């Protein structure tokens, strides 16, 4: 801990974060896939992804701090011509593989949706989109943030993003 004297002359104690290289062993995997479920006047695709990473401090045997939890994403995407609509669920597993100096990060399940329109104009490709994130306004935390920052700044709640992208 570090003691600091504030403007009023009182001493405040703050945790000290010392980042040091350690001998570590990391492993993980990432899977991602998409399959066509229906081909009607519109296409319907099932999408999914799963990833996991784990790490161990080889000196102490403890898990490495601030690694992302296992994440699972599954969604449906439909498209016809320039239009694409999607809905998906993201599940962030409880991150309980933490060192003794940290606490577990709770799990969360977030629902997202999007709608986009693409158009080609000469050499330029234009996309207009609306994205709705965390529709259920679920409280979720970033396991890779420092513990003090994690508790003070959870992941964003319900949000809408509207955008225009032009690539040429």
mmCIF file of N, CA and C in Angstrom, residues 4 9 19 25 31 33 41 47 51 53 78 84 89 135 141 144 158-159 163 165:
data_model
loop_
_atom_site.group_PDB
_atom_site.id
_atom_site.type_symbol
_atom_site.label_atom_id
_atom_site.label_comp_id
_atom_site.label_asym_id
_atom_site.label_seq_id
_atom_site.Cartn_x
_atom_site.Cartn_y
_atom_site.Cartn_z
ATOM 1 N N UNK A 4 -0.561 8.516 1.051
ATOM 2 C CA UNK A 4 -0.483 9.844 0.437
ATOM 3 C C UNK A 4 -1.136 10.844 1.386
ATOM 4 N N UNK A 9 -4.277 17.502 4.804
ATOM 5 C CA UNK A 9 -3.268 17.014 5.727
ATOM 6 C C UNK A 9 -3.530 15.614 6.249
ATOM 7 N N UNK A 19 3.359 -4.228 -11.565
ATOM 8 C CA UNK A 19 3.272 -5.176 -12.664
ATOM 9 C C UNK A 19 4.664 -5.724 -12.939
ATOM 10 N N UNK A 25 2.275 -19.995 -18.026
ATOM 11 C CA UNK A 25 1.817 -20.946 -19.034
ATOM 12 C C UNK A 25 0.409 -20.511 -19.416
ATOM 13 N N UNK A 31 -13.333 -20.935 -31.234
ATOM 14 C CA UNK A 31 -14.104 -21.576 -32.296
ATOM 15 C C UNK A 31 -15.135 -20.580 -32.801
ATOM 16 N N UNK A 33 -18.235 -20.206 -36.042
ATOM 17 C CA UNK A 33 -18.868 -20.868 -37.166
ATOM 18 C C UNK A 33 -20.145 -20.186 -37.616
ATOM 19 N N UNK A 41 -36.890 -16.476 -49.812
ATOM 20 C CA UNK A 41 -36.613 -15.181 -50.429
ATOM 21 C C UNK A 41 -35.511 -14.449 -49.660
ATOM 22 N N UNK A 47 -25.257 -18.433 -36.308
ATOM 23 C CA UNK A 47 -23.854 -18.094 -36.050
ATOM 24 C C UNK A 47 -23.506 -18.458 -34.611
ATOM 25 N N UNK A 51 -14.963 -19.062 -26.911
ATOM 26 C CA UNK A 51 -13.528 -18.896 -26.658
ATOM 27 C C UNK A 51 -13.233 -19.012 -25.177
ATOM 28 N N UNK A 53 -9.578 -18.803 -22.456
ATOM 29 C CA UNK A 53 -8.136 -18.685 -22.233
ATOM 30 C C UNK A 53 -7.878 -18.878 -20.737
ATOM 31 N N UNK A 78 -30.374 -12.788 -40.683
ATOM 32 C CA UNK A 78 -31.139 -12.926 -41.907
ATOM 33 C C UNK A 78 -30.758 -11.799 -42.860
ATOM 34 N N UNK A 84 -29.660 -6.599 -43.851
ATOM 35 C CA UNK A 84 -29.238 -7.647 -42.937
ATOM 36 C C UNK A 84 -29.769 -7.311 -41.546
ATOM 37 N N UNK A 89 -27.131 -13.647 -28.633
ATOM 38 C CA UNK A 89 -26.980 -13.745 -27.187
ATOM 39 C C UNK A 89 -25.502 -13.981 -26.901
ATOM 40 N N UNK A 135 -29.838 -5.435 -24.589
ATOM 41 C CA UNK A 135 -31.252 -5.057 -24.553
ATOM 42 C C UNK A 135 -31.902 -5.232 -23.186
ATOM 43 N N UNK A 141 -19.610 -7.167 -15.756
ATOM 44 C CA UNK A 141 -18.304 -6.594 -15.430
ATOM 45 C C UNK A 141 -17.228 -7.148 -16.346
ATOM 46 N N UNK A 144 -11.156 -8.507 -17.120
ATOM 47 C CA UNK A 144 -9.765 -8.150 -17.383
ATOM 48 C C UNK A 144 -9.392 -6.770 -16.826
ATOM 49 N N UNK A 158 -27.808 -0.891 -21.461
ATOM 50 C CA UNK A 158 -28.541 -0.827 -22.731
ATOM 51 C C UNK A 158 -28.029 0.361 -23.549
ATOM 52 N N UNK A 159 -27.790 0.124 -24.851
ATOM 53 C CA UNK A 159 -27.248 1.188 -25.692
ATOM 54 C C UNK A 159 -27.712 1.017 -27.125
ATOM 55 N N UNK A 163 -24.998 4.384 -37.211
ATOM 56 C CA UNK A 163 -23.778 4.776 -37.885
ATOM 57 C C UNK A 163 -23.866 4.706 -39.394
ATOM 58 N N UNK A 165 -21.015 4.042 -42.581
ATOM 59 C CA UNK A 165 -19.650 3.701 -42.944
ATOM 60 C C UNK A 165 -19.531 3.753 -44.465
#
